Structures are given as structure tokens and as C-alpha cells.
XYZ file of N, CA and C in Angstrom:
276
model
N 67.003 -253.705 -81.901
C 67.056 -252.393 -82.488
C 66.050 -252.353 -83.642
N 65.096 -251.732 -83.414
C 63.912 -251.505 -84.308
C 63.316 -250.510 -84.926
N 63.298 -250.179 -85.979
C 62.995 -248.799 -86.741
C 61.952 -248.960 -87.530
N 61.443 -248.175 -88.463
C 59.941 -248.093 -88.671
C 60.578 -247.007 -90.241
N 60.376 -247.452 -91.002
C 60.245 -246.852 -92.284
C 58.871 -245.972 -93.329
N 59.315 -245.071 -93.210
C 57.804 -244.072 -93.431
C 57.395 -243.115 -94.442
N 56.751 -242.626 -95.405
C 56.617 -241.306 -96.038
C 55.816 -240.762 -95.179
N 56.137 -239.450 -94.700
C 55.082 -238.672 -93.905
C 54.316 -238.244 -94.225
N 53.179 -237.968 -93.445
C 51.729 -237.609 -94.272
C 51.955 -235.826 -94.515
N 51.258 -235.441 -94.783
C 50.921 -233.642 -94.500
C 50.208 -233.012 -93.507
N 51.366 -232.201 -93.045
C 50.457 -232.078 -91.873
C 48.648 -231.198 -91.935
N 47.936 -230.930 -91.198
C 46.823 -229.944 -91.266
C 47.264 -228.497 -91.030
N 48.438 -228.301 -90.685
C 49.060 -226.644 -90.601
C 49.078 -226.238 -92.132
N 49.259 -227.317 -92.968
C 50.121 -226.539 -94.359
C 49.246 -227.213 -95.522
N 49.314 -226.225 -96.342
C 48.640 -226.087 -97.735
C 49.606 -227.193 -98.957
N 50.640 -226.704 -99.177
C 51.470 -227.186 -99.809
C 52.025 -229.149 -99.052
N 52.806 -229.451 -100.222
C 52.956 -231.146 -100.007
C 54.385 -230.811 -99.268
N 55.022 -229.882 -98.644
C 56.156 -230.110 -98.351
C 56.747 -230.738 -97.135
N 57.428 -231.312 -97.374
C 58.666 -232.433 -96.260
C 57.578 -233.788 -96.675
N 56.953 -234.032 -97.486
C 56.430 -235.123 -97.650
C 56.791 -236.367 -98.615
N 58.134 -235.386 -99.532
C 58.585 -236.483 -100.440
C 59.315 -237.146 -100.285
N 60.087 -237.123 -98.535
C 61.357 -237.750 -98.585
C 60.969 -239.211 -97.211
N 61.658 -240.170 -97.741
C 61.376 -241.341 -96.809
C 61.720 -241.135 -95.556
N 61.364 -241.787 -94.216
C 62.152 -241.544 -93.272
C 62.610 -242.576 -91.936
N 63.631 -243.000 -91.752
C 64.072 -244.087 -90.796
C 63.681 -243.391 -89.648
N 63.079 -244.324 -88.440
C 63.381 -243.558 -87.109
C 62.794 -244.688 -86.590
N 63.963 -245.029 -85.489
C 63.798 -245.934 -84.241
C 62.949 -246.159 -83.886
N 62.168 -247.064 -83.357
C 61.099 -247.368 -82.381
C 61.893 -247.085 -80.740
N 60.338 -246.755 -80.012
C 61.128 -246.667 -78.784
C 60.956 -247.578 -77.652
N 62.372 -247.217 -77.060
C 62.883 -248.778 -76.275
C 62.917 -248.653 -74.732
N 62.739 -247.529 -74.195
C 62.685 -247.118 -73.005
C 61.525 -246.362 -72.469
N 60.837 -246.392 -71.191
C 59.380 -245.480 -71.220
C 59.645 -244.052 -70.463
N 59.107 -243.110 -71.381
C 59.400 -241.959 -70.339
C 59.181 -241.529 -69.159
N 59.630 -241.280 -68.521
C 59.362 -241.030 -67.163
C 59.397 -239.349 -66.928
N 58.778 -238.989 -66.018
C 58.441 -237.242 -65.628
C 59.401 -237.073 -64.797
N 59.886 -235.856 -64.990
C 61.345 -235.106 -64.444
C 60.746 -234.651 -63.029
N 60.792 -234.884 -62.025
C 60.447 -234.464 -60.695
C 60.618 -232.876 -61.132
N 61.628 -232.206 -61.647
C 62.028 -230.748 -60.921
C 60.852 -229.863 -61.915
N 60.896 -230.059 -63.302
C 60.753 -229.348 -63.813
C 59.168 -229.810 -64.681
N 58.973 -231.492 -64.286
C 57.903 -232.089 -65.330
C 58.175 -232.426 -66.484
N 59.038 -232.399 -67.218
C 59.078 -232.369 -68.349
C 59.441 -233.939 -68.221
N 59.176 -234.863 -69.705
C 59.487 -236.110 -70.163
C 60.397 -236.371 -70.441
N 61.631 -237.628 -69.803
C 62.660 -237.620 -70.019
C 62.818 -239.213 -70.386
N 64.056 -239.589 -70.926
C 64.240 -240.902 -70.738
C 65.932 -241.236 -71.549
N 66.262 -242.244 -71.029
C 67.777 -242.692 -71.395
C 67.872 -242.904 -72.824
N 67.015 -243.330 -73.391
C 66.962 -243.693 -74.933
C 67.271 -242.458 -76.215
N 68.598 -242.543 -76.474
C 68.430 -241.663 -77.347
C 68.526 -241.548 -78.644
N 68.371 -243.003 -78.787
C 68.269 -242.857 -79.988
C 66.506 -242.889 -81.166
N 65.599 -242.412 -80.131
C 64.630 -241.751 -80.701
C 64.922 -240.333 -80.833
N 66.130 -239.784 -81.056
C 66.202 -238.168 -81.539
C 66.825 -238.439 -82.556
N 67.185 -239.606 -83.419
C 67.675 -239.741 -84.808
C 66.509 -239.736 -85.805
N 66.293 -239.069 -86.847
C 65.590 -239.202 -87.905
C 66.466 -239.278 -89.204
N 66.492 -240.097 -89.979
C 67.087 -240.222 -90.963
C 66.128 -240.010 -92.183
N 66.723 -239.442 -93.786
C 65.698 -238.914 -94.352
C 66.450 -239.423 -95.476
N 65.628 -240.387 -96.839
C 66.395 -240.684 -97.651
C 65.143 -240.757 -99.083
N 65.492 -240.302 -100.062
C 64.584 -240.005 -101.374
C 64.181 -241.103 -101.775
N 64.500 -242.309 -101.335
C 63.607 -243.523 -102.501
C 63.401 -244.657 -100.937
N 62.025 -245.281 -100.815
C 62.147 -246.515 -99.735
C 63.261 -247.329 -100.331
N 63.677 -247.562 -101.178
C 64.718 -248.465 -101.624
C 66.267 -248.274 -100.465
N 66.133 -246.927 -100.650
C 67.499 -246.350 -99.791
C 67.891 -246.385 -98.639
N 66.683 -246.449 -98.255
C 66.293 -246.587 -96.463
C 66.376 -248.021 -95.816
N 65.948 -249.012 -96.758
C 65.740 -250.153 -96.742
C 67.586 -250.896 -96.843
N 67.809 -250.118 -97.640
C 69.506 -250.640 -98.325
C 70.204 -250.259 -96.592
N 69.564 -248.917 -96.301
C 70.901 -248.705 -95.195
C 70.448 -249.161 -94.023
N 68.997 -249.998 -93.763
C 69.015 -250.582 -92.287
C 69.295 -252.259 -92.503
N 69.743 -252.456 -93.748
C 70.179 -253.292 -94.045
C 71.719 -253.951 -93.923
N 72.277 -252.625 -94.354
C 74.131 -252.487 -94.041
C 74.035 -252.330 -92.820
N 73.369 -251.609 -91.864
C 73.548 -251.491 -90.553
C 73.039 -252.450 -89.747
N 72.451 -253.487 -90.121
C 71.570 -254.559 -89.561
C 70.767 -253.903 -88.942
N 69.784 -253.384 -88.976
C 68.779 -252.711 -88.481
C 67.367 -253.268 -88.635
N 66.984 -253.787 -87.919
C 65.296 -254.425 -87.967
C 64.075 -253.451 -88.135
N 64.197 -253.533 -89.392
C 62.945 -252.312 -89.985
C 62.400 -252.704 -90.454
N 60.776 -251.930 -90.662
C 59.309 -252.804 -91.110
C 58.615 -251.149 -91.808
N 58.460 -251.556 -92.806
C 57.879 -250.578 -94.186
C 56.318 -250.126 -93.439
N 56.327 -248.920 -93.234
C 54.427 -248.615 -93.295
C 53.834 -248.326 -94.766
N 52.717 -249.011 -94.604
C 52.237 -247.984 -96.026
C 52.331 -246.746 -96.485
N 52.238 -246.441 -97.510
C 53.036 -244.460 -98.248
C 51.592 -243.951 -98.278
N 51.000 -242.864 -97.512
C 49.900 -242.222 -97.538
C 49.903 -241.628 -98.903
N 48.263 -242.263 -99.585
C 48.134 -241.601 -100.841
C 47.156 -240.174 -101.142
N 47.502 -239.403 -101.472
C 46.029 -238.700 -101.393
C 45.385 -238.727 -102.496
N 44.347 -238.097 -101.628
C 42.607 -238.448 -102.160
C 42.121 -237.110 -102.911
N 42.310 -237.184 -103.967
C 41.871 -236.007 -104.755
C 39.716 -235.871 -104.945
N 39.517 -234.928 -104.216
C 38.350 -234.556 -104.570
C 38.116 -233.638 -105.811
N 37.446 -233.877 -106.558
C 37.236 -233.384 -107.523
C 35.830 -232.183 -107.523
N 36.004 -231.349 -107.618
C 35.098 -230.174 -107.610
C 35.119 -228.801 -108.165
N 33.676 -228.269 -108.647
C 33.573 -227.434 -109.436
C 33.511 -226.298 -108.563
N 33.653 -225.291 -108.932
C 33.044 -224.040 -108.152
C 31.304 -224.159 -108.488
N 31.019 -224.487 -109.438
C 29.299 -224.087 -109.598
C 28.879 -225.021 -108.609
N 29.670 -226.430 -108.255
C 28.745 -226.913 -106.949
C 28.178 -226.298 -105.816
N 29.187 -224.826 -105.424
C 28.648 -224.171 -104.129
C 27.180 -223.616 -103.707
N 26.753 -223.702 -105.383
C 25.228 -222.950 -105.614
C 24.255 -224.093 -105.765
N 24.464 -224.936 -105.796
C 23.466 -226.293 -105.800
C 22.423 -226.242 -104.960
């Protein structure tokens, strides 16, 4: 049982930093999907890739795949990259 500990990046839809401050547990997956004959769509027995767990500090996340014995591995926390710029650069 293997999970993956994460801060999410931002997506390119959105301006603002939001859903990005909170940590997040979620399973690795353990079964391969397979295509639904009737309809196409991707299916598979595994369900516990529809759990996302969401917790405010890596500390917390870490504490509870810990009580749960849960084999989890930290990714790095995406930092951003502040560009620094003037408006008078546009006329350069």
C-alpha cells in the first residue's frame, strides 16, 4: 500500500494560488486500467485511487500514514519563481 505525499502545483487555468496550500495523501496505483468494451470509458478494480486526503502541514500527512502504516514517500513542495518586472521594460 503506497501513497505519495504532495503540495500541488497551480494549475495554468488560474491566476490566483488557490487549493495549493494544503498537503495531499493519495495512493499510488495498483491495478492497470482497462477499457470498458460497452461504453470505452477506463475502468479498474482499484479504488482506492479515488481517495485524496488533504492535510495543512507535511508533518500531518506524514503522522497519519504513519498511524495507518501506510508506505509514503514525500515529493518535493513546488516553489515559485518570482519574475521580477517593470512595466517600462515593455518599451525597451
Amino acid at each position: 500500500m503506497d501513497a505519495r505525499i504532495y503540495r500541488p502545483a497551480k494549475t495554468a487555468m488560474q491566476s490566483g494560488r488557490a487549493k495549493t496550500k494544503h498537503w495531499v495523501l493519495e495512493y499510488e496505483r495498483q491495478d492497470r486500467t482497462r477499457r470498458d468494451p460497452l461504453m470505452g470509458w477506463a475502468q479498474s478494480a482499484d479504488t482506492r485511487r479515488q481517495i485524496r486526503l488533504e492535510f495543512d502541514t507535511k508533518e500531518d500527512a506524514l503522522d497519519y500514514a504513519k498511524r495507518h502504516k501506510i508506505a509514503a514517500r514525500v515529493l518535493p513542495d513546488h516553489q515559485r519563481r518570482k519574475v521580477l518586472k517593470s512595466y517600462a521594460d515593455n518599451f525597451r
